[in-house]
Structure formats: C-alpha cells, structure tokens
mmCIF file of C-alpha atoms and ligand atoms in Angstrom:
data_model
loop_
_atom_site.group_PDB
_atom_site.id
_atom_site.type_symbol
_atom_site.label_atom_id
_atom_site.label_comp_id
_atom_site.label_asym_id
_atom_site.label_seq_id
_atom_site.Cartn_x
_atom_site.Cartn_y
_atom_site.Cartn_z
ATOM 1 C CA UNK A 1 30.887 -2.125 6.550
ATOM 2 C CA UNK A 2 28.488 -3.634 4.045
ATOM 3 C CA UNK A 3 27.370 -7.145 4.926
ATOM 4 C CA UNK A 4 26.257 -9.375 2.053
ATOM 5 C CA UNK A 5 23.924 -12.040 3.453
ATOM 6 C CA UNK A 6 23.185 -15.263 1.555
ATOM 7 C CA UNK A 7 20.048 -17.458 1.577
ATOM 8 C CA UNK A 8 18.150 -15.209 3.953
ATOM 9 C CA UNK A 9 14.687 -16.506 4.997
ATOM 10 C CA UNK A 10 12.080 -13.932 3.970
ATOM 11 C CA UNK A 11 9.161 -15.350 5.969
ATOM 12 C CA UNK A 12 9.580 -12.747 8.749
ATOM 13 C CA UNK A 13 9.881 -9.960 6.161
ATOM 14 C CA UNK A 14 6.587 -10.404 4.281
ATOM 15 C CA UNK A 15 3.203 -9.847 5.875
ATOM 16 C CA UNK A 16 1.619 -12.920 4.208
ATOM 17 C CA UNK A 17 4.229 -15.020 6.027
ATOM 18 C CA UNK A 18 5.118 -16.863 2.809
ATOM 19 C CA UNK A 19 8.270 -19.001 2.967
ATOM 20 C CA UNK A 20 10.933 -17.966 0.454
ATOM 21 C CA UNK A 21 14.598 -17.003 0.512
ATOM 22 C CA UNK A 22 16.583 -14.076 -0.733
ATOM 23 C CA UNK A 23 19.622 -15.599 -2.422
ATOM 24 C CA UNK A 24 21.494 -12.368 -1.676
ATOM 25 C CA UNK A 25 20.421 -9.595 0.678
ATOM 26 C CA UNK A 26 22.011 -6.340 1.799
ATOM 27 C CA UNK A 27 20.560 -4.145 4.535
ATOM 28 C CA UNK A 28 20.611 -0.455 3.683
ATOM 29 C CA UNK A 29 20.698 1.886 6.672
ATOM 30 C CA UNK A 30 22.131 4.915 4.881
ATOM 31 C CA UNK A 31 23.304 6.196 1.503
ATOM 32 C CA UNK A 32 26.758 4.841 2.382
ATOM 33 C CA UNK A 33 25.457 1.273 2.110
ATOM 34 C CA UNK A 34 24.084 1.972 -1.365
ATOM 35 C CA UNK A 35 27.429 3.419 -2.438
ATOM 36 C CA UNK A 36 29.132 0.244 -1.165
ATOM 37 C CA UNK A 37 26.749 -1.957 -3.184
ATOM 38 C CA UNK A 38 27.473 0.059 -6.320
ATOM 39 C CA UNK A 39 31.241 -0.210 -5.778
ATOM 40 C CA UNK A 40 30.996 -4.000 -6.007
ATOM 41 C CA UNK A 41 30.943 -4.963 -9.705
ATOM 42 C CA UNK A 42 28.753 -8.070 -9.300
ATOM 43 C CA UNK A 43 26.242 -6.390 -6.988
ATOM 44 C CA UNK A 44 26.159 -3.309 -9.174
ATOM 45 C CA UNK A 45 25.201 -5.363 -12.225
ATOM 46 C CA UNK A 46 22.591 -7.477 -10.444
ATOM 47 C CA UNK A 47 18.873 -6.783 -10.884
ATOM 48 C CA UNK A 48 17.578 -5.332 -7.637
ATOM 49 C CA UNK A 49 14.468 -5.789 -5.548
ATOM 50 C CA UNK A 50 13.754 -3.211 -2.861
ATOM 51 C CA UNK A 51 12.143 -4.601 0.270
ATOM 52 C CA UNK A 52 10.355 -2.310 2.694
ATOM 53 C CA UNK A 53 7.896 -3.722 5.214
ATOM 54 C CA UNK A 54 6.940 -6.536 2.834
ATOM 55 C CA UNK A 55 3.273 -5.762 3.396
ATOM 56 C CA UNK A 56 2.273 -5.429 -0.242
ATOM 57 C CA UNK A 57 4.071 -8.320 -1.940
ATOM 58 C CA UNK A 58 3.345 -11.919 -2.905
ATOM 59 C CA UNK A 59 6.484 -14.059 -3.024
ATOM 60 C CA UNK A 60 6.077 -16.845 -5.568
ATOM 61 C CA UNK A 61 9.565 -18.329 -5.128
ATOM 62 C CA UNK A 62 13.069 -17.532 -3.944
ATOM 63 C CA UNK A 63 14.127 -14.022 -4.907
ATOM 64 C CA UNK A 64 17.066 -14.112 -7.295
ATOM 65 C CA UNK A 65 17.427 -10.364 -7.607
ATOM 66 C CA UNK A 66 19.652 -8.662 -5.050
ATOM 67 C CA UNK A 67 17.320 -7.757 -2.187
ATOM 68 C CA UNK A 68 17.984 -4.336 -0.701
ATOM 69 C CA UNK A 69 16.265 -4.260 2.667
ATOM 70 C CA UNK A 70 15.643 -0.634 3.555
ATOM 71 C CA UNK A 71 16.389 0.229 7.187
ATOM 72 C CA UNK A 72 16.956 4.005 6.966
ATOM 73 C CA UNK A 73 15.587 5.527 10.173
ATOM 74 C CA UNK A 74 14.787 8.958 11.625
ATOM 75 C CA UNK A 75 11.763 11.253 12.064
ATOM 76 C CA UNK A 76 11.908 15.025 12.388
ATOM 77 C CA UNK A 77 10.131 18.301 11.766
ATOM 78 C CA UNK A 78 12.022 19.936 8.907
ATOM 79 C CA UNK A 79 10.228 23.261 8.844
ATOM 80 C CA UNK A 80 7.045 25.012 9.762
ATOM 81 C CA UNK A 81 5.381 27.700 7.709
ATOM 82 C CA UNK A 82 2.074 29.507 8.089
ATOM 83 C CA UNK A 83 0.566 26.910 5.763
ATOM 84 C CA UNK A 84 2.077 23.591 6.816
ATOM 85 C CA UNK A 85 4.323 21.469 8.944
ATOM 86 C CA UNK A 86 6.952 19.671 6.878
ATOM 87 C CA UNK A 87 7.817 16.367 8.515
ATOM 88 C CA UNK A 88 10.519 14.010 7.232
ATOM 89 C CA UNK A 89 11.006 10.319 7.909
ATOM 90 C CA UNK A 90 13.541 7.684 6.898
ATOM 91 C CA UNK A 91 12.258 5.104 4.420
ATOM 92 C CA UNK A 92 12.752 2.275 6.922
ATOM 93 C CA UNK A 93 10.489 3.779 9.585
ATOM 94 C CA UNK A 94 7.244 1.950 10.299
ATOM 95 C CA UNK A 95 4.332 3.862 8.745
ATOM 96 C CA UNK A 96 1.918 3.634 11.665
ATOM 97 C CA UNK A 97 4.631 4.688 14.128
ATOM 98 C CA UNK A 98 5.218 7.791 12.026
ATOM 99 C CA UNK A 99 1.491 8.622 12.044
ATOM 100 C CA UNK A 100 1.404 8.183 15.838
ATOM 101 C CA UNK A 101 4.613 10.164 16.426
ATOM 102 C CA UNK A 102 3.421 13.034 14.222
ATOM 103 C CA UNK A 103 0.114 13.292 16.109
ATOM 104 C CA UNK A 104 1.787 13.107 19.516
ATOM 105 C CA UNK A 105 4.175 15.880 18.535
ATOM 106 C CA UNK A 106 1.432 18.179 17.328
ATOM 107 C CA UNK A 107 1.599 17.609 13.552
ATOM 108 C CA UNK A 108 -1.824 16.233 12.638
ATOM 109 C CA UNK A 109 -2.935 15.308 9.124
ATOM 110 C CA UNK A 110 -2.009 11.650 8.712
ATOM 111 C CA UNK A 111 -4.641 10.260 11.116
ATOM 112 C CA UNK A 112 -6.911 8.830 8.376
ATOM 113 C CA UNK A 113 -3.954 6.705 7.296
ATOM 114 C CA UNK A 114 -3.419 5.133 10.732
ATOM 115 C CA UNK A 115 -2.673 1.402 10.999
ATOM 116 C CA UNK A 116 -1.743 0.905 7.356
ATOM 117 C CA UNK A 117 0.960 -1.774 7.478
ATOM 118 C CA UNK A 118 4.364 -1.204 5.917
ATOM 119 C CA UNK A 119 7.154 1.328 5.877
ATOM 120 C CA UNK A 120 7.465 5.026 5.079
ATOM 121 C CA UNK A 121 9.537 4.265 1.965
ATOM 122 C CA UNK A 122 6.790 2.084 0.532
ATOM 123 C CA UNK A 123 4.051 4.651 1.152
ATOM 124 C CA UNK A 124 4.638 6.706 -2.022
ATOM 125 C CA UNK A 125 5.269 3.602 -4.142
ATOM 126 C CA UNK A 126 1.624 2.613 -4.061
ATOM 127 C CA UNK A 127 0.281 6.000 -2.954
ATOM 128 C CA UNK A 128 -1.380 4.461 0.101
ATOM 129 C CA UNK A 129 -4.850 5.665 0.904
ATOM 130 C CA UNK A 130 -7.736 5.166 3.263
ATOM 131 C CA UNK A 131 -10.892 6.941 4.458
ATOM 132 C CA UNK A 132 -10.711 9.829 2.044
ATOM 133 C CA UNK A 133 -6.988 10.642 2.270
ATOM 134 C CA UNK A 134 -4.283 9.500 -0.102
ATOM 135 C CA UNK A 135 -0.572 9.869 0.478
ATOM 136 C CA UNK A 136 -0.397 12.326 -2.424
ATOM 137 C CA UNK A 137 -2.652 14.726 -0.467
ATOM 138 C CA UNK A 138 0.007 14.973 2.279
ATOM 139 C CA UNK A 139 3.145 14.562 0.183
ATOM 140 C CA UNK A 140 5.869 17.173 -0.075
ATOM 141 C CA UNK A 141 8.858 15.458 -1.712
ATOM 142 C CA UNK A 142 11.155 12.467 -1.440
ATOM 143 C CA UNK A 143 14.840 11.708 -1.715
ATOM 144 C CA UNK A 144 16.032 8.672 -3.632
ATOM 145 C CA UNK A 145 19.238 7.208 -4.982
ATOM 146 C CA UNK A 146 19.632 6.142 -8.599
ATOM 147 C CA UNK A 147 20.800 2.522 -8.407
ATOM 148 C CA UNK A 148 22.707 2.775 -11.676
ATOM 149 C CA UNK A 149 24.652 5.992 -11.171
ATOM 150 C CA UNK A 150 24.614 6.238 -7.387
ATOM 151 C CA UNK A 151 23.350 9.822 -7.688
ATOM 152 C CA UNK A 152 20.912 11.174 -5.124
ATOM 153 C CA UNK A 153 17.891 13.080 -6.379
ATOM 154 C CA UNK A 154 14.684 14.632 -5.099
ATOM 155 C CA UNK A 155 11.208 14.241 -6.604
ATOM 156 C CA UNK A 156 8.143 16.397 -6.062
ATOM 157 C CA UNK A 157 4.579 15.083 -6.305
ATOM 158 C CA UNK A 158 4.218 15.658 -10.050
ATOM 159 C CA UNK A 159 7.443 13.769 -10.721
ATOM 160 C CA UNK A 160 6.160 10.803 -8.714
ATOM 161 C CA UNK A 161 3.183 10.507 -11.135
ATOM 162 C CA UNK A 162 0.814 9.416 -8.389
ATOM 163 C CA UNK A 163 -2.355 7.569 -9.342
ATOM 164 C CA UNK A 164 -4.784 5.361 -7.493
ATOM 165 C CA UNK A 165 -2.458 2.884 -5.687
ATOM 166 C CA UNK A 166 0.135 3.793 -8.293
ATOM 167 C CA UNK A 167 3.288 5.843 -8.890
ATOM 168 C CA UNK A 168 6.383 5.987 -11.077
ATOM 169 C CA UNK A 169 7.961 3.470 -8.672
ATOM 170 C CA UNK A 170 5.505 0.733 -9.688
ATOM 171 C CA UNK A 171 6.471 0.885 -13.351
ATOM 172 C CA UNK A 172 9.544 -0.452 -15.073
ATOM 173 C CA UNK A 173 11.584 1.550 -17.517
ATOM 174 C CA UNK A 174 11.517 1.226 -21.321
ATOM 175 C CA UNK A 175 14.476 -1.166 -21.490
ATOM 176 C CA UNK A 176 12.974 -3.398 -18.854
ATOM 177 C CA UNK A 177 9.499 -3.382 -20.376
ATOM 178 C CA UNK A 178 10.891 -4.237 -23.794
ATOM 179 C CA UNK A 179 12.243 -7.446 -22.257
ATOM 180 C CA UNK A 180 9.107 -8.324 -20.333
ATOM 181 C CA UNK A 181 6.613 -6.721 -22.669
ATOM 182 C CA UNK A 182 4.392 -5.944 -19.714
ATOM 183 C CA UNK A 183 4.472 -2.238 -19.172
ATOM 184 C CA UNK A 184 2.955 -0.100 -21.861
ATOM 185 C CA UNK A 185 3.879 3.183 -20.221
ATOM 186 C CA UNK A 186 7.572 2.758 -20.851
ATOM 187 C CA UNK A 187 8.748 4.989 -18.036
ATOM 188 C CA UNK A 188 9.360 4.124 -14.493
ATOM 189 C CA UNK A 189 11.725 3.632 -11.619
ATOM 190 C CA UNK A 190 10.815 0.130 -10.357
ATOM 191 C CA UNK A 191 14.089 -1.463 -9.241
ATOM 192 C CA UNK A 192 15.980 1.577 -10.562
ATOM 193 C CA UNK A 193 15.807 3.933 -7.612
ATOM 194 C CA UNK A 194 15.741 3.455 -3.876
ATOM 195 C CA UNK A 195 13.686 5.890 -1.808
ATOM 196 C CA UNK A 196 15.714 7.035 1.206
ATOM 197 C CA UNK A 197 13.552 9.717 2.872
ATOM 198 C CA UNK A 198 10.041 11.073 2.450
ATOM 199 C CA UNK A 199 8.773 14.522 3.446
ATOM 200 C CA UNK A 200 5.138 15.172 4.236
ATOM 201 C CA UNK A 201 3.336 18.480 4.096
ATOM 202 C CA UNK A 202 0.682 18.582 6.820
ATOM 203 C CA UNK A 203 -1.617 21.529 6.100
ATOM 204 C CA UNK A 204 -2.399 24.283 8.622
ATOM 205 C CA UNK A 205 -4.905 24.898 9.961
ATOM 206 C CA UNK A 206 -5.734 21.225 10.428
ATOM 207 C CA UNK A 207 -9.132 20.192 9.088
ATOM 208 C CA UNK A 208 -10.754 16.804 9.631
ATOM 209 C CA UNK A 209 -11.446 14.604 6.604
ATOM 210 C CA UNK A 210 -14.853 13.071 7.299
ATOM 211 C CA UNK A 211 -17.638 11.815 5.088
ATOM 212 C CA UNK A 212 -16.837 8.104 4.991
ATOM 213 C CA UNK A 213 -19.767 5.954 6.072
ATOM 214 C CA UNK A 214 -17.709 4.154 8.726
ATOM 215 C CA UNK A 215 -16.576 7.474 10.246
ATOM 216 C CA UNK A 216 -20.099 8.937 10.097
ATOM 217 C CA UNK A 217 -21.269 5.921 12.069
ATOM 218 C CA UNK A 218 -18.652 6.586 14.766
ATOM 219 C CA UNK A 219 -19.750 10.234 14.972
ATOM 220 C CA UNK A 220 -23.379 9.254 15.446
ATOM 221 C CA UNK A 221 -22.598 6.578 18.031
ATOM 222 C CA UNK A 222 -20.308 8.812 20.088
ATOM 223 C CA UNK A 223 -22.319 12.010 19.514
ATOM 224 C CA UNK A 224 -19.059 13.827 18.815
ATOM 225 C CA UNK A 225 -19.632 16.108 15.841
ATOM 226 C CA UNK A 226 -16.340 18.023 15.916
ATOM 227 C CA UNK A 227 -13.691 15.326 16.444
ATOM 228 C CA UNK A 228 -10.039 16.295 16.856
ATOM 229 C CA UNK A 229 -7.236 14.502 15.037
ATOM 230 C CA UNK A 230 -6.577 12.106 17.912
ATOM 231 C CA UNK A 231 -10.261 11.154 18.018
ATOM 232 C CA UNK A 232 -10.241 10.396 14.286
ATOM 233 C CA UNK A 233 -7.038 8.390 14.707
ATOM 234 C CA UNK A 234 -8.722 6.271 17.383
ATOM 235 C CA UNK A 235 -11.821 5.756 15.261
ATOM 236 C CA UNK A 236 -9.775 4.724 12.237
ATOM 237 C CA UNK A 237 -7.820 2.251 14.373
ATOM 238 C CA UNK A 238 -11.113 0.792 15.688
ATOM 239 C CA UNK A 239 -12.645 0.564 12.208
ATOM 240 C CA UNK A 240 -9.598 -1.117 10.716
ATOM 241 C CA UNK A 241 -9.231 -3.562 13.620
ATOM 242 C CA UNK A 242 -12.875 -4.581 13.249
ATOM 243 C CA UNK A 243 -12.730 -5.260 9.538
ATOM 244 C CA UNK A 244 -9.141 -5.948 8.498
ATOM 245 C CA UNK A 245 -6.967 -8.806 9.751
ATOM 246 C CA UNK A 246 -3.866 -7.842 11.752
ATOM 247 C CA UNK A 247 -0.967 -9.250 9.697
ATOM 248 C CA UNK A 248 0.846 -10.170 12.914
ATOM 249 C CA UNK A 249 -2.024 -12.553 13.686
ATOM 250 C CA UNK A 250 -3.317 -13.577 10.233
ATOM 251 C CA UNK A 251 -0.940 -13.066 7.314
ATOM 252 C CA UNK A 252 -2.262 -10.842 4.511
ATOM 253 C CA UNK A 253 -1.309 -8.003 2.167
ATOM 254 C CA UNK A 254 -4.262 -5.665 2.687
ATOM 255 C CA UNK A 255 -6.651 -5.205 -0.222
ATOM 256 C CA UNK A 256 -5.691 -7.748 -2.848
ATOM 257 C CA UNK A 257 -7.424 -6.028 -5.781
ATOM 258 C CA UNK A 258 -7.875 -2.410 -6.793
ATOM 259 C CA UNK A 259 -11.378 -1.019 -6.905
ATOM 260 C CA UNK A 260 -12.141 -0.987 -10.662
ATOM 261 C CA UNK A 261 -13.245 2.128 -12.494
ATOM 262 C CA UNK A 262 -15.845 1.890 -15.256
ATOM 263 C CA UNK A 263 -17.445 4.333 -17.677
ATOM 264 C CA UNK A 264 -20.912 5.757 -16.848
ATOM 265 C CA UNK A 265 -22.386 3.655 -19.712
ATOM 266 C CA UNK A 266 -20.877 0.429 -18.375
ATOM 267 C CA UNK A 267 -22.093 1.374 -14.920
ATOM 268 C CA UNK A 268 -25.693 1.970 -16.026
ATOM 269 C CA UNK A 269 -25.630 -1.420 -17.693
ATOM 270 C CA UNK A 270 -24.245 -3.126 -14.576
ATOM 271 C CA UNK A 271 -26.668 -1.333 -12.220
ATOM 272 C CA UNK A 272 -29.594 -2.492 -14.357
ATOM 273 C CA UNK A 273 -28.463 -6.049 -13.874
ATOM 274 C CA UNK A 274 -27.210 -5.663 -10.275
ATOM 275 C CA UNK A 275 -29.148 -2.851 -8.583
ATOM 276 C CA UNK A 276 -27.385 -3.350 -5.261
ATOM 277 C CA UNK A 277 -23.849 -2.886 -6.562
ATOM 278 C CA UNK A 278 -21.787 -0.554 -4.320
ATOM 279 C CA UNK A 279 -20.396 2.300 -6.426
ATOM 280 C CA UNK A 280 -19.059 5.858 -6.116
ATOM 281 C CA UNK A 281 -19.204 8.614 -8.726
ATOM 282 C CA UNK A 282 -15.822 10.226 -9.403
ATOM 283 C CA UNK A 283 -15.164 13.827 -10.366
ATOM 284 C CA UNK A 284 -14.192 12.906 -13.954
ATOM 285 C CA UNK A 285 -17.567 11.228 -14.611
ATOM 286 C CA UNK A 286 -16.323 7.661 -14.270
ATOM 287 C CA UNK A 287 -17.593 5.327 -11.580
ATOM 288 C CA UNK A 288 -15.627 3.321 -9.045
ATOM 289 C CA UNK A 289 -17.029 -0.043 -8.018
ATOM 290 C CA UNK A 290 -16.310 -1.729 -4.680
ATOM 291 C CA UNK A 291 -14.239 -4.783 -5.615
ATOM 292 C CA UNK A 292 -14.969 -6.260 -2.166
ATOM 293 C CA UNK A 293 -18.672 -6.163 -2.960
ATOM 294 C CA UNK A 294 -18.178 -7.809 -6.388
ATOM 295 C CA UNK A 295 -16.126 -10.639 -4.843
ATOM 296 C CA UNK A 296 -18.565 -11.007 -1.971
ATOM 297 C CA UNK A 297 -21.497 -11.158 -4.416
ATOM 298 C CA UNK A 298 -19.812 -14.072 -6.182
ATOM 299 C CA UNK A 299 -19.851 -15.941 -2.872
ATOM 300 C CA UNK A 300 -16.123 -15.962 -2.169
ATOM 301 C CA UNK A 301 -16.071 -14.969 1.516
ATOM 302 C CA UNK A 302 -14.373 -17.699 3.530
ATOM 303 C CA UNK A 303 -13.475 -19.822 0.435
ATOM 304 C CA UNK A 304 -9.947 -21.246 0.093
ATOM 305 C CA UNK A 305 -7.343 -22.662 -2.227
ATOM 306 C CA UNK A 306 -4.938 -24.623 -0.047
ATOM 307 C CA UNK A 307 -3.992 -22.262 2.748
ATOM 308 C CA UNK A 308 -5.028 -19.111 0.858
ATOM 309 C CA UNK A 309 -8.459 -17.870 1.973
ATOM 310 C CA UNK A 310 -10.788 -14.993 1.285
ATOM 311 C CA UNK A 311 -11.111 -13.154 4.608
ATOM 312 C CA UNK A 312 -14.575 -13.679 6.068
ATOM 313 C CA UNK A 313 -15.051 -10.039 7.165
ATOM 314 C CA UNK A 314 -13.705 -8.327 4.018
ATOM 315 C CA UNK A 315 -13.767 -10.171 0.699
ATOM 316 C CA UNK A 316 -11.091 -7.864 -0.751
ATOM 317 C CA UNK A 317 -8.440 -9.305 1.559
ATOM 318 C CA UNK A 318 -6.766 -12.660 0.963
ATOM 319 C CA UNK A 319 -5.249 -14.280 4.047
ATOM 320 C CA UNK A 320 -2.793 -16.986 5.067
ATOM 321 C CA UNK A 321 -4.957 -19.397 7.032
ATOM 322 C CA UNK A 322 -2.078 -21.789 7.697
ATOM 323 C CA UNK A 323 -0.237 -19.446 10.055
ATOM 324 C CA UNK A 324 3.528 -19.490 10.447
ATOM 325 C CA UNK A 325 3.793 -23.259 10.899
ATOM 326 C CA UNK A 326 1.912 -24.331 7.763
ATOM 327 C CA UNK A 327 2.069 -21.180 5.666
ATOM 328 C CA UNK A 328 0.326 -20.371 2.430
ATOM 329 C CA UNK A 329 2.434 -20.418 -0.741
ATOM 330 C CA UNK A 330 2.570 -17.644 -3.311
ATOM 331 C CA UNK A 331 1.202 -20.167 -5.810
ATOM 332 C CA UNK A 332 -1.887 -20.796 -3.679
ATOM 333 C CA UNK A 333 -2.478 -17.045 -3.300
ATOM 334 C CA UNK A 334 -2.197 -16.505 -7.050
ATOM 335 C CA UNK A 335 -4.404 -19.519 -7.899
ATOM 336 C CA UNK A 336 -7.099 -18.182 -5.576
ATOM 337 C CA UNK A 337 -6.675 -14.679 -7.019
ATOM 338 C CA UNK A 338 -7.075 -15.996 -10.594
ATOM 339 C CA UNK A 339 -10.188 -17.994 -9.660
ATOM 340 C CA UNK A 340 -11.705 -14.836 -8.135
ATOM 341 C CA UNK A 341 -10.801 -12.808 -11.231
ATOM 342 C CA UNK A 342 -12.443 -15.404 -13.478
ATOM 343 C CA UNK A 343 -15.664 -15.590 -11.507
ATOM 344 C CA UNK A 344 -16.010 -11.790 -11.169
ATOM 345 C CA UNK A 345 -15.315 -11.473 -14.899
ATOM 346 C CA UNK A 346 -17.892 -14.089 -15.819
ATOM 347 C CA UNK A 347 -20.602 -12.503 -13.721
ATOM 348 C CA UNK A 348 -19.889 -8.770 -14.135
ATOM 349 C CA UNK A 349 -17.594 -8.504 -17.176
ATOM 350 C CA UNK A 350 -15.001 -6.706 -15.071
ATOM 351 C CA UNK A 351 -11.371 -7.762 -14.808
ATOM 352 C CA UNK A 352 -10.015 -7.093 -11.329
ATOM 353 C CA UNK A 353 -6.440 -5.930 -11.156
ATOM 354 C CA UNK A 354 -4.262 -7.248 -8.299
ATOM 355 C CA UNK A 355 -2.900 -4.558 -6.021
ATOM 356 C CA UNK A 356 0.235 -6.115 -4.431
ATOM 357 C CA UNK A 357 3.471 -6.604 -6.312
ATOM 358 C CA UNK A 358 3.923 -10.236 -7.374
ATOM 359 C CA UNK A 359 7.595 -11.194 -6.996
HETATM 360 N N1 EPU B 1 -18.098 -4.662 0.712
HETATM 361 C C1 EPU B 1 -18.922 -5.757 0.672
HETATM 362 N N2 EPU B 1 -18.386 -6.985 0.943
HETATM 363 C C2 EPU B 1 -17.081 -7.150 1.282
HETATM 364 C C3 EPU B 1 -16.230 -6.027 1.318
HETATM 365 C C4 EPU B 1 -16.767 -4.785 1.022
HETATM 366 O O1 EPU B 1 -20.100 -5.667 0.383
HETATM 367 O O2 EPU B 1 -16.662 -8.274 1.525
HETATM 368 C C5 EPU B 1 -18.649 -3.332 0.455
HETATM 369 C C6 EPU B 1 -18.730 -2.556 1.760
HETATM 370 O O3 EPU B 1 -19.919 -2.789 2.442
HETATM 371 C C7 EPU B 1 -18.621 -1.135 1.293
HETATM 372 C C8 EPU B 1 -17.759 -1.237 0.051
HETATM 373 O O4 EPU B 1 -17.780 -2.599 -0.362
HETATM 374 O O5 EPU B 1 -19.879 -0.637 0.918
HETATM 375 C C9 EPU B 1 -16.334 -0.745 0.264
HETATM 376 O O6 EPU B 1 -15.722 -1.438 1.348
HETATM 377 P P1 EPU B 1 -14.709 -0.694 2.348
HETATM 378 O O7 EPU B 1 -15.294 0.566 2.838
HETATM 379 O O8 EPU B 1 -14.266 -1.720 3.345
HETATM 380 O O9 EPU B 1 -13.489 -0.245 1.453
HETATM 381 P P2 EPU B 1 -12.764 -0.962 0.248
HETATM 382 O O10 EPU B 1 -13.141 -0.284 -1.012
HETATM 383 O O11 EPU B 1 -12.993 -2.422 0.337
HETATM 384 C C10 EPU B 1 -10.688 0.615 0.273
HETATM 385 C C11 EPU B 1 -9.188 0.464 0.215
HETATM 386 C C12 EPU B 1 -8.648 0.083 1.578
HETATM 387 C C13 EPU B 1 -9.017 1.174 2.556
HETATM 388 C C14 EPU B 1 -10.560 1.321 2.570
HETATM 389 C C15 EPU B 1 -11.016 2.489 3.424
HETATM 390 C C16 EPU B 1 -8.607 -0.223 -2.039
HETATM 391 C C17 EPU B 1 -8.153 -1.347 -2.926
HETATM 392 N N3 EPU B 1 -8.834 -0.551 -0.773
HETATM 393 O O12 EPU B 1 -11.225 -0.661 0.596
HETATM 394 O O13 EPU B 1 -7.223 0.028 1.473
HETATM 395 O O14 EPU B 1 -8.553 0.867 3.855
HETATM 396 O O15 EPU B 1 -11.036 1.583 1.231
HETATM 397 O O16 EPU B 1 -10.693 3.690 2.781
HETATM 398 O O17 EPU B 1 -8.722 0.896 -2.493
HETATM 399 C C18 EPU B 1 -5.406 -1.431 0.983
HETATM 400 O O18 EPU B 1 -5.213 -0.783 -0.045
HETATM 401 O O19 EPU B 1 -4.652 -2.405 1.299
HETATM 402 C C19 EPU B 1 -6.519 -1.108 1.838
HETATM 403 C C20 EPU B 1 -6.854 -1.841 2.913
#
C-alpha cells in the first residue's frame, strides 16, 4: 500500500541538517510503489524530486515537488567472470555500507570510495569520486524507471554521460530547460527517472589505486609498500576522518564547489601571479585547480555567514555550525557560497561552480 505523507520534516533527511518540509512525500521501496504513484492522477502530474541520502543537497525552502524518498534495498553478487565481479545494490542502500560489505565478501575495488556519505542510487548521479577512483571506473549498468511512462530501463556507462561530478541525471530535459532557461545541454533525466538498482564491475585481478599524496604519506609512515584492499580502505577512512567533518556530528554536504578546470594559457598566467597555486595537469592538456586552495588563499577558513561556516580543516567544505538545535538555513549557505565565489573571482578570475544540488 502506498502511503502519501504530508508536511514531512526533512531535517533528518539532509546531511546539512537544514529545516524544511516536504509538502508531499512517498517512500519508494520497490517498483510497485512507483507504479502506484503513477496510477494516481495528481501525483503522476506533479513535478518530482528524488531524495536519496540527502548528502548533496541544499534545501532553500519547503519542497513543493512530490518527494520520492528512495528506500530500495538489497546487495548481491550478480555474476563473476574471469575479468570482474558484478555486484548489484538497491538504490536505497547506504554507500559506505556497500563498500564495506563488498570488501568483507571478497569483492574489492570500491575501497578508495569508502566513507563517502549518501546512498547507492545517488552515486551515479554525481559520479562520486575520491583518491583517484570515480564511480564511472567501477560502473557496470543501472536500472531506472521512467517517471512519465512507468517503464523500466537499463543504462550503460556511455548512456549515463558521466563527467566530473556530473551525469545525465543532473541535467533537465529540453522542455524543462526551456522553462527555466538554465540548462544549455537540453538533454537529461533530472526528475524524469528514478534509479532503482546499480551494478558495479569490480575488475579482476584487483589492483590498488595509489599515487595520491595522502595515501603515499600513509605508505611511508606504515612502511607498507604493497597494501591490500582492506588496508587502503582503512587508510582512506583515516584520511577522510582527519580532514572532512562527519555529517552526523557537523552538518555538511561534502565539497561545496567543483575543482575548476582552466586552459594551459590561463594556468600559466595564474601561476605567474600565484606561484604556490595547487594544480594538476590533465590528460587533455587542461589544468585542474584545487578549489579548496583558492578559497583558503582568500582567507575563508573558519569564516561564517549566520550559522554557515567554512570548515577550518578543509576550505572546500561548508558546514552547519548551529547543530540540530539552531540549524543553518539554505539561505545562509547560499549567501556564504556567493561571497566565496565573488572573492575567488575577484582575486583569481575564476568562477567556482557549486557541487551540491540547490533545491
Ligand atoms: N587545500 C588547501 N586548503 C584547503 C583545502 C585544500 O590548500 O582548505 C589544498 C590541499 O592541500 C591539496 C589540494 O588543495 O593540495 C586538494 O585538496 P584535497 O586533497 O583535500 O582534495 P580536494 O580537491 O579538496 C577532492 C574531492 C573530494 C575528494 C578528495 C580526495 C572535489 C570537488 N572534491 O577534494 O570529494 O574526497 O578530492 O580525492 O572534487 C566531495 O566531492 O564531496 C568530496 C569530498
């Protein structure tokens, strides 16, 4: 039986801990629940917002769209070939629990992505990534339901159009963009499809992904030069705990801005002015700059607007310093974000792009 809930508090369902309500919310634990929503004329016609773990959103007010809270569970090995283990998980599963489960059951390959907050269903939406691995490197396929027709479909990696913290699920369709005038690409599945299950391809034989400064440091300190997957998992957990705030303790949405990419010419110009700028050369010749460094260089660490603060150990993360009792508002987060954008733009000529979805 589908339960339509009204005026549901969303504070427990977003990792910033922002107070807002869903005017209408339906929990989806299987395809049957989606079919029930689509059989109801009013719900079928309503614009929809899909809520996973709420760890990459900024709520700026009550959500008027129908909120579909994804609670599809299950984890299993689907198949094993000479080249890979194929592991499948329900979209409502917690991401870190999947990483842990996979390792414990002998399917390594996700360890660099340990402790990323959020759900399995959200992981392809923003193509999560950390320490040299992106979701797209371990992705096999996903199942989704078209929220207009009710049809189920499967997408492979190419069809997901993965980019840096980006996929087809972050873009609205042509009709939608014509109304909002915001999305030049004109394709997309944001609000149009609900991801139900994701399959991961974990390559055999397992090979460690090393080469990040933080991991190199762990190798030197521990004198382990051939770490196994569990060792890397533990290192990644340590590194993240040391530098990123635990959303259960201090509300946040992970990195608030994407690391910007600039042309080699722009980069030469910036390096001449700012020799210490942290940057990485990409395969296509462009250069990625560390947004955290840019923000830090502008002196933002620890600064606040109301209860929104720049985290003092990682300038790329904005946090709720008011806790659950006196929580930050979406407006405060966005005011702080805009002030940061302005100051980074004035000093470096670079416009930072927010990473979370602003609702
Ligand atoms: N830095 C500073 N000051 C700061 C923050 C960073 O100088 O306040 C410098 C660091 O010293 C380092 C560089 O900037 O040299 C990069 O910092 P870090 O290694 O912490 O990584 P990041 O670029 O800030 C990205 C991802 C993280 C991911 C880490 C590790 C993005 C937007 N963020 O952060 O992802 O965990 O790399 O791979 O790509 C997320 O997306 O929510 C997220 C946490």
